[in-house]
PDB file of C-alpha atoms in Angstrom:
ATOM      1  CA  MET A   1     -82.323-103.910  36.097  1.00  0.00           C
ATOM      2  CA  ALA A   2     -81.543-100.313  36.968  1.00  0.00           C
ATOM      3  CA  LYS A   3     -83.189 -96.951  36.369  1.00  0.00           C
ATOM      4  CA  LEU A   4     -80.671 -94.993  34.289  1.00  0.00           C
ATOM      5  CA  ALA A   5     -80.198 -91.633  32.568  1.00  0.00           C
ATOM      6  CA  PHE A   6     -77.928 -91.039  29.581  1.00  0.00           C
ATOM      7  CA  LEU A   7     -76.850 -87.477  28.698  1.00  0.00           C
ATOM      8  CA  GLY A   8     -75.470 -86.872  25.243  1.00  0.00           C
ATOM      9  CA  LEU A   9     -76.557 -88.775  22.116  1.00  0.00           C
ATOM     10  CA  GLY A  10     -73.762 -88.229  19.706  1.00  0.00           C
ATOM     11  CA  VAL A  11     -72.077 -90.898  17.520  1.00  0.00           C
ATOM     12  CA  MET A  12     -70.829 -92.640  20.748  1.00  0.00           C
ATOM     13  CA  GLY A  13     -73.524 -91.863  23.263  1.00  0.00           C
ATOM     14  CA  ALA A  14     -76.556 -92.912  21.163  1.00  0.00           C
ATOM     15  CA  PRO A  15     -75.414 -96.494  20.566  1.00  0.00           C
ATOM     16  CA  MET A  16     -74.122 -96.867  24.158  1.00  0.00           C
ATOM     17  CA  ALA A  17     -77.539 -95.792  25.484  1.00  0.00           C
ATOM     18  CA  GLY A  18     -79.105 -98.241  23.036  1.00  0.00           C
ATOM     19  CA  HIS A  19     -77.112-101.122  24.515  1.00  0.00           C
ATOM     20  CA  LEU A  20     -78.384-100.183  28.001  1.00  0.00           C
ATOM     21  CA  ALA A  21     -81.987-100.213  26.750  1.00  0.00           C
ATOM     22  CA  LYS A  22     -81.465-103.515  24.959  1.00  0.00           C
ATOM     23  CA  ALA A  23     -80.098-104.974  28.246  1.00  0.00           C
ATOM     24  CA  GLY A  24     -83.396-104.219  29.875  1.00  0.00           C
ATOM     25  CA  HIS A  25     -82.516-101.071  31.872  1.00  0.00           C
ATOM     26  CA  GLU A  26     -85.066 -98.265  32.243  1.00  0.00           C
ATOM     27  CA  VAL A  27     -83.374 -95.497  30.289  1.00  0.00           C
ATOM     28  CA  THR A  28     -84.230 -91.778  30.167  1.00  0.00           C
ATOM     29  CA  VAL A  29     -82.158 -89.736  27.709  1.00  0.00           C
ATOM     30  CA  TYR A  30     -81.234 -86.117  27.345  1.00  0.00           C
ATOM     31  CA  ASN A  31     -79.587 -84.329  24.436  1.00  0.00           C
ATOM     32  CA  ARG A  32     -78.983 -80.644  23.883  1.00  0.00           C
ATOM     33  CA  THR A  33     -80.645 -81.029  20.481  1.00  0.00           C
ATOM     34  CA  GLY A  34     -84.004 -82.491  21.604  1.00  0.00           C
ATOM     35  CA  SER A  35     -84.891 -83.972  18.216  1.00  0.00           C
ATOM     36  CA  LYS A  36     -82.042 -86.502  18.639  1.00  0.00           C
ATOM     37  CA  ALA A  37     -83.456 -87.599  21.966  1.00  0.00           C
ATOM     38  CA  ASP A  38     -86.925 -87.993  20.463  1.00  0.00           C
ATOM     39  CA  ALA A  39     -85.516 -90.024  17.615  1.00  0.00           C
ATOM     40  CA  TRP A  40     -83.613 -92.209  20.010  1.00  0.00           C
ATOM     41  CA  VAL A  41     -86.795 -92.958  21.974  1.00  0.00           C
ATOM     42  CA  LYS A  42     -88.665 -93.867  18.829  1.00  0.00           C
ATOM     43  CA  THR A  43     -86.013 -96.479  18.060  1.00  0.00           C
ATOM     44  CA  HIS A  44     -85.218 -97.804  21.575  1.00  0.00           C
ATOM     45  CA  GLY A  45     -88.119 -96.881  23.783  1.00  0.00           C
ATOM     46  CA  GLY A  46     -87.612 -95.207  27.173  1.00  0.00           C
ATOM     47  CA  ARG A  47     -88.234 -91.526  27.700  1.00  0.00           C
ATOM     48  CA  ALA A  48     -86.724 -88.217  26.660  1.00  0.00           C
ATOM     49  CA  ALA A  49     -86.205 -85.496  29.171  1.00  0.00           C
ATOM     50  CA  GLY A  50     -86.054 -81.728  28.648  1.00  0.00           C
ATOM     51  CA  THR A  51     -83.124 -81.089  31.036  1.00  0.00           C
ATOM     52  CA  PRO A  52     -80.334 -83.120  32.593  1.00  0.00           C
ATOM     53  CA  ARG A  53     -82.042 -82.633  35.984  1.00  0.00           C
ATOM     54  CA  GLU A  54     -85.235 -84.127  34.758  1.00  0.00           C
ATOM     55  CA  ALA A  55     -83.447 -87.056  33.152  1.00  0.00           C
ATOM     56  CA  ALA A  56     -81.487 -87.785  36.349  1.00  0.00           C
ATOM     57  CA  ASP A  57     -84.492 -87.577  38.651  1.00  0.00           C
ATOM     58  CA  GLY A  58     -84.674 -90.903  40.517  1.00  0.00           C
ATOM     59  CA  ALA A  59     -81.913 -92.557  38.514  1.00  0.00           C
ATOM     60  CA  GLU A  60     -79.510 -95.014  40.175  1.00  0.00           C
ATOM     61  CA  PHE A  61     -76.891 -94.244  37.536  1.00  0.00           C
ATOM     62  CA  VAL A  62     -76.441 -91.243  35.253  1.00  0.00           C
ATOM     63  CA  MET A  63     -74.065 -91.683  32.307  1.00  0.00           C
ATOM     64  CA  ALA A  64     -72.777 -88.831  30.224  1.00  0.00           C
ATOM     65  CA  CYS A  65     -70.905 -88.587  26.929  1.00  0.00           C
ATOM     66  CA  VAL A  66     -70.746 -84.954  25.850  1.00  0.00           C
ATOM     67  CA  GLY A  67     -68.172 -82.741  24.144  1.00  0.00           C
ATOM     68  CA  ASN A  68     -65.708 -81.029  26.395  1.00  0.00           C
ATOM     69  CA  ASP A  69     -65.103 -79.567  29.889  1.00  0.00           C
ATOM     70  CA  ASP A  70     -67.676 -76.819  29.567  1.00  0.00           C
ATOM     71  CA  ASP A  71     -70.295 -79.197  28.140  1.00  0.00           C
ATOM     72  CA  LEU A  72     -69.752 -81.560  31.099  1.00  0.00           C
ATOM     73  CA  ARG A  73     -70.075 -78.785  33.626  1.00  0.00           C
ATOM     74  CA  ALA A  74     -73.272 -77.624  31.880  1.00  0.00           C
ATOM     75  CA  VAL A  75     -74.999 -81.013  32.217  1.00  0.00           C
ATOM     76  CA  CYS A  76     -73.791 -81.582  35.778  1.00  0.00           C
ATOM     77  CA  LEU A  77     -74.126 -78.248  37.592  1.00  0.00           C
ATOM     78  CA  GLY A  78     -76.705 -75.568  38.116  1.00  0.00           C
ATOM     79  CA  PRO A  79     -80.453 -75.766  38.804  1.00  0.00           C
ATOM     80  CA  ASP A  80     -81.122 -77.730  35.672  1.00  0.00           C
ATOM     81  CA  GLY A  81     -77.935 -79.905  35.975  1.00  0.00           C
ATOM     82  CA  ALA A  82     -77.979 -83.619  36.707  1.00  0.00           C
ATOM     83  CA  PHE A  83     -76.548 -83.305  40.210  1.00  0.00           C
ATOM     84  CA  ALA A  84     -79.620 -81.251  41.209  1.00  0.00           C
ATOM     85  CA  GLY A  85     -81.854 -84.243  40.295  1.00  0.00           C
ATOM     86  CA  MET A  86     -79.728 -87.095  41.602  1.00  0.00           C
ATOM     87  CA  GLY A  87     -80.405 -88.676  45.027  1.00  0.00           C
ATOM     88  CA  GLU A  88     -77.845 -89.470  47.682  1.00  0.00           C
ATOM     89  CA  GLY A  89     -76.070 -92.704  46.921  1.00  0.00           C
ATOM     90  CA  SER A  90     -76.540 -92.495  43.097  1.00  0.00           C
ATOM     91  CA  VAL A  91     -73.558 -92.673  40.759  1.00  0.00           C
ATOM     92  CA  PHE A  92     -72.623 -90.373  37.942  1.00  0.00           C
ATOM     93  CA  VAL A  93     -70.423 -91.970  35.237  1.00  0.00           C
ATOM     94  CA  ASP A  94     -68.675 -89.650  32.837  1.00  0.00           C
ATOM     95  CA  HIS A  95     -67.642 -91.178  29.482  1.00  0.00           C
ATOM     96  CA  THR A  96     -66.530 -87.766  28.029  1.00  0.00           C
ATOM     97  CA  THR A  97     -62.821 -87.168  27.338  1.00  0.00           C
ATOM     98  CA  VAL A  98     -62.136 -84.115  29.480  1.00  0.00           C
ATOM     99  CA  SER A  99     -59.338 -82.725  31.668  1.00  0.00           C
ATOM    100  CA  ALA A 100     -58.445 -84.403  34.955  1.00  0.00           C
ATOM    101  CA  ALA A 101     -58.912 -81.003  36.544  1.00  0.00           C
ATOM    102  CA  VAL A 102     -62.629 -80.757  35.659  1.00  0.00           C
ATOM    103  CA  THR A 103     -63.036 -84.439  36.689  1.00  0.00           C
ATOM    104  CA  ARG A 104     -61.690 -83.702  40.194  1.00  0.00           C
ATOM    105  CA  GLU A 105     -63.771 -80.548  40.382  1.00  0.00           C
ATOM    106  CA  LEU A 106     -66.970 -82.416  39.651  1.00  0.00           C
ATOM    107  CA  TYR A 107     -65.974 -85.330  41.854  1.00  0.00           C
ATOM    108  CA  ASP A 108     -65.736 -82.951  44.764  1.00  0.00           C
ATOM    109  CA  ALA A 109     -69.112 -81.176  43.854  1.00  0.00           C
ATOM    110  CA  ALA A 110     -70.832 -84.602  43.601  1.00  0.00           C
ATOM    111  CA  SER A 111     -69.345 -85.792  46.884  1.00  0.00           C
ATOM    112  CA  ASP A 112     -70.724 -82.689  48.612  1.00  0.00           C
ATOM    113  CA  SER A 113     -74.226 -83.856  47.546  1.00  0.00           C
ATOM    114  CA  GLY A 114     -73.657 -87.501  48.496  1.00  0.00           C
ATOM    115  CA  ILE A 115     -73.281 -88.527  44.839  1.00  0.00           C
ATOM    116  CA  ALA A 116     -70.455 -90.814  43.605  1.00  0.00           C
ATOM    117  CA  PHE A 117     -68.565 -89.758  40.507  1.00  0.00           C
ATOM    118  CA  VAL A 118     -66.582 -92.105  38.231  1.00  0.00           C
ATOM    119  CA  ASP A 119     -64.505 -90.825  35.333  1.00  0.00           C
ATOM    120  CA  ALA A 120     -64.716 -93.428  32.606  1.00  0.00           C
ATOM    121  CA  PRO A 121     -63.414 -92.234  29.222  1.00  0.00           C
ATOM    122  CA  ILE A 122     -63.728 -94.593  26.306  1.00  0.00           C
ATOM    123  CA  SER A 123     -61.685 -95.822  23.403  1.00  0.00           C
ATOM    124  CA  GLY A 124     -62.785 -97.872  20.398  1.00  0.00           C
ATOM    125  CA  GLY A 125     -64.438 -95.302  18.179  1.00  0.00           C
ATOM    126  CA  GLN A 126     -67.893 -95.329  16.695  1.00  0.00           C
ATOM    127  CA  ALA A 127     -67.648 -98.967  15.685  1.00  0.00           C
ATOM    128  CA  GLY A 128     -66.686 -99.929  19.220  1.00  0.00           C
ATOM    129  CA  ALA A 129     -69.695 -98.123  20.560  1.00  0.00           C
ATOM    130  CA  GLU A 130     -72.063 -99.641  18.061  1.00  0.00           C
ATOM    131  CA  ASN A 131     -70.759-103.152  18.616  1.00  0.00           C
ATOM    132  CA  GLY A 132     -70.450-102.880  22.392  1.00  0.00           C
ATOM    133  CA  GLN A 133     -66.734-103.324  22.257  1.00  0.00           C
ATOM    134  CA  LEU A 134     -65.297-100.277  23.976  1.00  0.00           C
ATOM    135  CA  SER A 135     -62.319-100.083  26.257  1.00  0.00           C
ATOM    136  CA  ILE A 136     -63.213 -98.125  29.395  1.00  0.00           C
ATOM    137  CA  MET A 137     -60.575 -96.691  31.700  1.00  0.00           C
ATOM    138  CA  CYS A 138     -61.910 -95.550  35.044  1.00  0.00           C
ATOM    139  CA  GLY A 139     -60.984 -93.441  38.082  1.00  0.00           C
ATOM    140  CA  GLY A 140     -62.891 -92.899  41.263  1.00  0.00           C
ATOM    141  CA  ASP A 141     -63.770 -94.635  44.504  1.00  0.00           C
ATOM    142  CA  LEU A 142     -63.653 -98.385  44.443  1.00  0.00           C
ATOM    143  CA  ASP A 143     -67.190 -98.866  45.715  1.00  0.00           C
ATOM    144  CA  ALA A 144     -68.688 -96.533  43.169  1.00  0.00           C
ATOM    145  CA  TYR A 145     -66.723 -98.263  40.344  1.00  0.00           C
ATOM    146  CA  SER A 146     -67.791-101.707  41.560  1.00  0.00           C
ATOM    147  CA  ARG A 147     -71.410-100.655  41.394  1.00  0.00           C
ATOM    148  CA  ALA A 148     -71.133 -99.097  37.995  1.00  0.00           C
ATOM    149  CA  GLU A 149     -69.025-101.743  36.294  1.00  0.00           C
ATOM    150  CA  PRO A 150     -71.926-104.225  35.614  1.00  0.00           C
ATOM    151  CA  VAL A 151     -73.839-101.464  33.955  1.00  0.00           C
ATOM    152  CA  MET A 152     -70.866-100.363  31.747  1.00  0.00           C
ATOM    153  CA  GLU A 153     -70.115-103.931  30.750  1.00  0.00           C
ATOM    154  CA  VAL A 154     -73.044-103.974  28.276  1.00  0.00           C
ATOM    155  CA  TYR A 155     -71.012-101.792  25.909  1.00  0.00           C
ATOM    156  CA  ALA A 156     -67.489-102.747  27.049  1.00  0.00           C
ATOM    157  CA  LYS A 157     -64.834-105.149  25.693  1.00  0.00           C
ATOM    158  CA  LEU A 158     -62.670-104.158  28.693  1.00  0.00           C
ATOM    159  CA  CYS A 159     -63.472-102.090  31.747  1.00  0.00           C
ATOM    160  CA  ARG A 160     -60.915-101.394  34.452  1.00  0.00           C
ATOM    161  CA  ARG A 161     -60.481 -99.047  37.406  1.00  0.00           C
ATOM    162  CA  ILE A 162     -57.009 -97.520  37.209  1.00  0.00           C
ATOM    163  CA  GLY A 163     -57.047 -95.497  40.401  1.00  0.00           C
ATOM    164  CA  ASP A 164     -58.597 -92.559  42.223  1.00  0.00           C
ATOM    165  CA  SER A 165     -60.551 -89.684  40.674  1.00  0.00           C
ATOM    166  CA  GLY A 166     -58.833 -88.464  37.449  1.00  0.00           C
ATOM    167  CA  ALA A 167     -56.904 -91.677  36.788  1.00  0.00           C
ATOM    168  CA  GLY A 168     -59.331 -92.641  34.004  1.00  0.00           C
ATOM    169  CA  GLN A 169     -58.802 -89.338  32.200  1.00  0.00           C
ATOM    170  CA  MET A 170     -55.000 -89.519  32.649  1.00  0.00           C
ATOM    171  CA  THR A 171     -55.075 -93.002  31.097  1.00  0.00           C
ATOM    172  CA  LYS A 172     -57.165 -91.778  28.230  1.00  0.00           C
ATOM    173  CA  MET A 173     -54.433 -89.122  27.696  1.00  0.00           C
ATOM    174  CA  CYS A 174     -51.880 -91.934  27.422  1.00  0.00           C
ATOM    175  CA  ASN A 175     -54.151 -93.616  24.845  1.00  0.00           C
ATOM    176  CA  GLN A 176     -54.320 -90.486  22.653  1.00  0.00           C
ATOM    177  CA  ILE A 177     -50.599 -89.854  22.947  1.00  0.00           C
ATOM    178  CA  ALA A 178     -49.894 -93.365  21.673  1.00  0.00           C
ATOM    179  CA  ILE A 179     -52.416 -93.088  18.833  1.00  0.00           C
ATOM    180  CA  ALA A 180     -51.105 -89.757  17.616  1.00  0.00           C
ATOM    181  CA  GLY A 181     -47.605 -91.155  17.015  1.00  0.00           C
ATOM    182  CA  LEU A 182     -48.939 -94.368  15.468  1.00  0.00           C
ATOM    183  CA  VAL A 183     -51.161 -92.621  12.968  1.00  0.00           C
ATOM    184  CA  GLN A 184     -48.327 -90.325  11.844  1.00  0.00           C
ATOM    185  CA  GLY A 185     -45.969 -93.222  11.504  1.00  0.00           C
ATOM    186  CA  LEU A 186     -48.549 -95.173   9.499  1.00  0.00           C
ATOM    187  CA  SER A 187     -49.214 -92.178   7.299  1.00  0.00           C
ATOM    188  CA  GLU A 188     -45.582 -91.774   6.520  1.00  0.00           C
ATOM    189  CA  ALA A 189     -45.077 -95.481   5.786  1.00  0.00           C
ATOM    190  CA  LEU A 190     -48.022 -95.594   3.385  1.00  0.00           C
ATOM    191  CA  HIS A 191     -47.026 -92.328   1.743  1.00  0.00           C
ATOM    192  CA  PHE A 192     -43.443 -93.614   1.291  1.00  0.00           C
ATOM    193  CA  ALA A 193     -44.829 -96.781  -0.278  1.00  0.00           C
ATOM    194  CA  GLU A 194     -46.947 -94.761  -2.695  1.00  0.00           C
ATOM    195  CA  THR A 195     -44.144 -92.448  -3.750  1.00  0.00           C
ATOM    196  CA  SER A 196     -41.824 -95.443  -4.230  1.00  0.00           C
ATOM    197  CA  GLY A 197     -44.236 -97.133  -6.629  1.00  0.00           C
ATOM    198  CA  LEU A 198     -45.075 -99.967  -4.241  1.00  0.00           C
ATOM    199  CA  ASP A 199     -48.492-101.675  -3.893  1.00  0.00           C
ATOM    200  CA  GLY A 200     -49.595-100.313  -0.506  1.00  0.00           C
ATOM    201  CA  ARG A 201     -51.857-103.232   0.240  1.00  0.00           C
ATOM    202  CA  ALA A 202     -49.162-105.747  -0.463  1.00  0.00           C
ATOM    203  CA  VAL A 203     -46.775-103.834   1.731  1.00  0.00           C
ATOM    204  CA  VAL A 204     -49.234-103.825   4.685  1.00  0.00           C
ATOM    205  CA  GLU A 205     -50.043-107.479   4.201  1.00  0.00           C
ATOM    206  CA  VAL A 206     -46.417-108.250   4.969  1.00  0.00           C
ATOM    207  CA  ILE A 207     -45.412-105.717   7.558  1.00  0.00           C
ATOM    208  CA  SER A 208     -48.638-105.936   9.586  1.00  0.00           C
ATOM    209  CA  GLN A 209     -47.641-109.492  10.533  1.00  0.00           C
ATOM    210  CA  GLY A 210     -44.351-108.320  12.097  1.00  0.00           C
ATOM    211  CA  ALA A 211     -43.294-105.775  14.661  1.00  0.00           C
ATOM    212  CA  ALA A 212     -44.874-102.848  12.748  1.00  0.00           C
ATOM    213  CA  GLY A 213     -48.413-104.260  13.113  1.00  0.00           C
ATOM    214  CA  SER A 214     -51.018-102.249  15.045  1.00  0.00           C
ATOM    215  CA  TRP A 215     -54.763-101.789  15.352  1.00  0.00           C
ATOM    216  CA  GLN A 216     -54.525 -98.574  13.389  1.00  0.00           C
ATOM    217  CA  MET A 217     -52.678-100.381  10.572  1.00  0.00           C
ATOM    218  CA  SER A 218     -55.158-103.253  10.453  1.00  0.00           C
ATOM    219  CA  ASN A 219     -58.286-101.089  10.599  1.00  0.00           C
ATOM    220  CA  ARG A 220     -57.304 -97.929   8.761  1.00  0.00           C
ATOM    221  CA  TYR A 221     -54.795 -98.732   5.996  1.00  0.00           C
ATOM    222  CA  GLU A 222     -57.299 -99.498   3.274  1.00  0.00           C
ATOM    223  CA  THR A 223     -59.333 -96.318   3.647  1.00  0.00           C
ATOM    224  CA  MET A 224     -56.143 -94.265   3.968  1.00  0.00           C
ATOM    225  CA  LEU A 225     -54.903 -95.730   0.682  1.00  0.00           C
ATOM    226  CA  ASP A 226     -58.305 -94.977  -0.816  1.00  0.00           C
ATOM    227  CA  ASP A 227     -58.221 -91.399   0.489  1.00  0.00           C
ATOM    228  CA  ARG A 228     -61.419 -91.844   2.551  1.00  0.00           C
ATOM    229  CA  PHE A 229     -61.665 -90.399   6.011  1.00  0.00           C
ATOM    230  CA  ASP A 230     -65.165 -90.911   7.293  1.00  0.00           C
ATOM    231  CA  HIS A 231     -64.726 -93.179  10.362  1.00  0.00           C
ATOM    232  CA  GLY A 232     -66.292 -90.794  12.901  1.00  0.00           C
ATOM    233  CA  PHE A 233     -63.629 -89.642  15.348  1.00  0.00           C
ATOM    234  CA  ALA A 234     -62.821 -86.286  13.918  1.00  0.00           C
ATOM    235  CA  VAL A 235     -59.609 -84.276  13.758  1.00  0.00           C
ATOM    236  CA  ASP A 236     -61.352 -81.440  15.672  1.00  0.00           C
ATOM    237  CA  TRP A 237     -61.898 -83.856  18.607  1.00  0.00           C
ATOM    238  CA  MET A 238     -58.381 -85.234  18.430  1.00  0.00           C
ATOM    239  CA  ARG A 239     -56.946 -81.716  18.656  1.00  0.00           C
ATOM    240  CA  LYS A 240     -59.115 -81.091  21.720  1.00  0.00           C
ATOM    241  CA  ASP A 241     -57.797 -84.276  23.321  1.00  0.00           C
ATOM    242  CA  LEU A 242     -54.195 -83.595  22.455  1.00  0.00           C
ATOM    243  CA  GLY A 243     -54.554 -80.099  23.889  1.00  0.00           C
ATOM    244  CA  ILE A 244     -55.606 -81.711  27.147  1.00  0.00           C
ATOM    245  CA  CYS A 245     -52.582 -83.998  26.981  1.00  0.00           C
ATOM    246  CA  LEU A 246     -50.199 -81.183  26.365  1.00  0.00           C
ATOM    247  CA  ASP A 247     -51.620 -79.033  29.180  1.00  0.00           C
ATOM    248  CA  ALA A 248     -51.358 -81.942  31.577  1.00  0.00           C
ATOM    249  CA  ALA A 249     -47.762 -82.580  30.506  1.00  0.00           C
ATOM    250  CA  ASP A 250     -46.895 -78.971  31.248  1.00  0.00           C
ATOM    251  CA  GLU A 251     -48.257 -79.379  34.770  1.00  0.00           C
ATOM    252  CA  SER A 252     -46.462 -82.686  35.364  1.00  0.00           C
ATOM    253  CA  GLY A 253     -43.238 -81.829  33.643  1.00  0.00           C
ATOM    254  CA  ALA A 254     -43.568 -84.693  31.070  1.00  0.00           C
ATOM    255  CA  SER A 255     -41.875 -84.218  27.706  1.00  0.00           C
ATOM    256  CA  LEU A 256     -44.167 -84.924  24.717  1.00  0.00           C
ATOM    257  CA  PRO A 257     -42.254 -83.686  21.612  1.00  0.00           C
ATOM    258  CA  VAL A 258     -43.870 -86.062  19.139  1.00  0.00           C
ATOM    259  CA  THR A 259     -47.374 -85.389  20.492  1.00  0.00           C
ATOM    260  CA  ALA A 260     -46.784 -81.641  20.160  1.00  0.00           C
ATOM    261  CA  LEU A 261     -45.543 -82.088  16.608  1.00  0.00           C
ATOM    262  CA  VAL A 262     -48.465 -84.295  15.502  1.00  0.00           C
ATOM    263  CA  ASP A 263     -50.890 -81.855  17.121  1.00  0.00           C
ATOM    264  CA  GLN A 264     -49.496 -79.170  14.705  1.00  0.00           C
ATOM    265  CA  PHE A 265     -49.865 -81.607  11.816  1.00  0.00           C
ATOM    266  CA  TYR A 266     -53.554 -81.957  12.718  1.00  0.00           C
ATOM    267  CA  LYS A 267     -53.801 -78.178  12.742  1.00  0.00           C
ATOM    268  CA  ASP A 268     -52.536 -78.311   9.115  1.00  0.00           C
ATOM    269  CA  VAL A 269     -55.358 -80.759   8.305  1.00  0.00           C
ATOM    270  CA  GLN A 270     -57.855 -78.393   9.848  1.00  0.00           C
ATOM    271  CA  LYS A 271     -56.553 -75.639   7.644  1.00  0.00           C
ATOM    272  CA  MET A 272     -57.146 -77.907   4.687  1.00  0.00           C
ATOM    273  CA  GLY A 273     -60.803 -78.080   5.662  1.00  0.00           C
ATOM    274  CA  GLY A 274     -60.444 -81.476   7.280  1.00  0.00           C
ATOM    275  CA  GLY A 275     -61.695 -80.734  10.827  1.00  0.00           C
ATOM    276  CA  ARG A 276     -64.480 -83.321  10.433  1.00  0.00           C
ATOM    277  CA  TRP A 277     -62.305 -85.901   8.683  1.00  0.00           C
ATOM    278  CA  ASP A 278     -61.182 -88.803  10.898  1.00  0.00           C
ATOM    279  CA  THR A 279     -57.755 -88.869  12.454  1.00  0.00           C
ATOM    280  CA  SER A 280     -56.226 -91.063   9.749  1.00  0.00           C
ATOM    281  CA  SER A 281     -56.407 -88.109   7.399  1.00  0.00           C
ATOM    282  CA  LEU A 282     -52.838 -87.136   8.464  1.00  0.00           C
ATOM    283  CA  ILE A 283     -51.725 -88.906   5.258  1.00  0.00           C
ATOM    284  CA  ARG A 284     -53.622 -86.312   3.125  1.00  0.00           C
ATOM    285  CA  ARG A 285     -51.313 -83.631   4.541  1.00  0.00           C
ATOM    286  CA  LEU A 286     -48.314 -85.570   3.215  1.00  0.00           C
ATOM    287  CA  ARG A 287     -49.918 -86.079  -0.151  1.00  0.00           C
ATOM    288  CA  LYS A 288     -50.560 -82.354  -0.458  1.00  0.00           C
ATOM    289  CA  SER A 289     -46.868 -81.655   0.088  1.00  0.00           C
ATOM    290  CA  ASP A 290     -45.891 -83.642  -3.021  1.00  0.00           C
TER     291      ASP A 290
END
């Protein structure tokens, strides 16, 4: 078993760190709000640290799941950052969804200190984190990935290295691009069924077994029909992710017209007060337009 640190104990990070502790690893946790770290320790054991550096001191692996580019820089860099406490040959694994640019920046900074850096964004939502069924898409050096993979597998359904540093984040962008279009399409289908006087559940029972079927349809249609949007991955975070996608598309020359449109639809949801609703709340925007 390994000595680990986990930085960030939100709805994803807390259960992921819990799986590591349950697997027998020695886990030290850090969270910006210290009370969350103390509560995690009461439940899972281990130790809470006051700074990322303290948490990372002597750790073989440091995992992070924080909010955005700036949050990630804050836990990595500076005199109290994790890199300052990590020893040569240790591995930093970033599960945050951030830009490929900050990933490559931190990969270089880690390399200068003899630290390996793996970008490993996740998909599967809060339920996937709680059940240890996340999909993890990774970028970084093969040796570092090979060392980190057995650790990540305790909360993974699938874990794959896609390529060099940044490849994991670019793959996560593909994931979010695909989800945005799917959720909008599902919202429109369910809204059309409602306005046409059809039984939405009966409609989904039939069409989910054909070419229209998707994970989003199977796992979100009931709560969408019931107008409940409390699954955890918030609209605010989706807009952050889509902004990363659109910025990267500008750099690469990719055309993302549907993604740009759905991003604006999510902006409408935010204006409705739905920034903390989950991403399936796009249907509420359509209902409001009736």
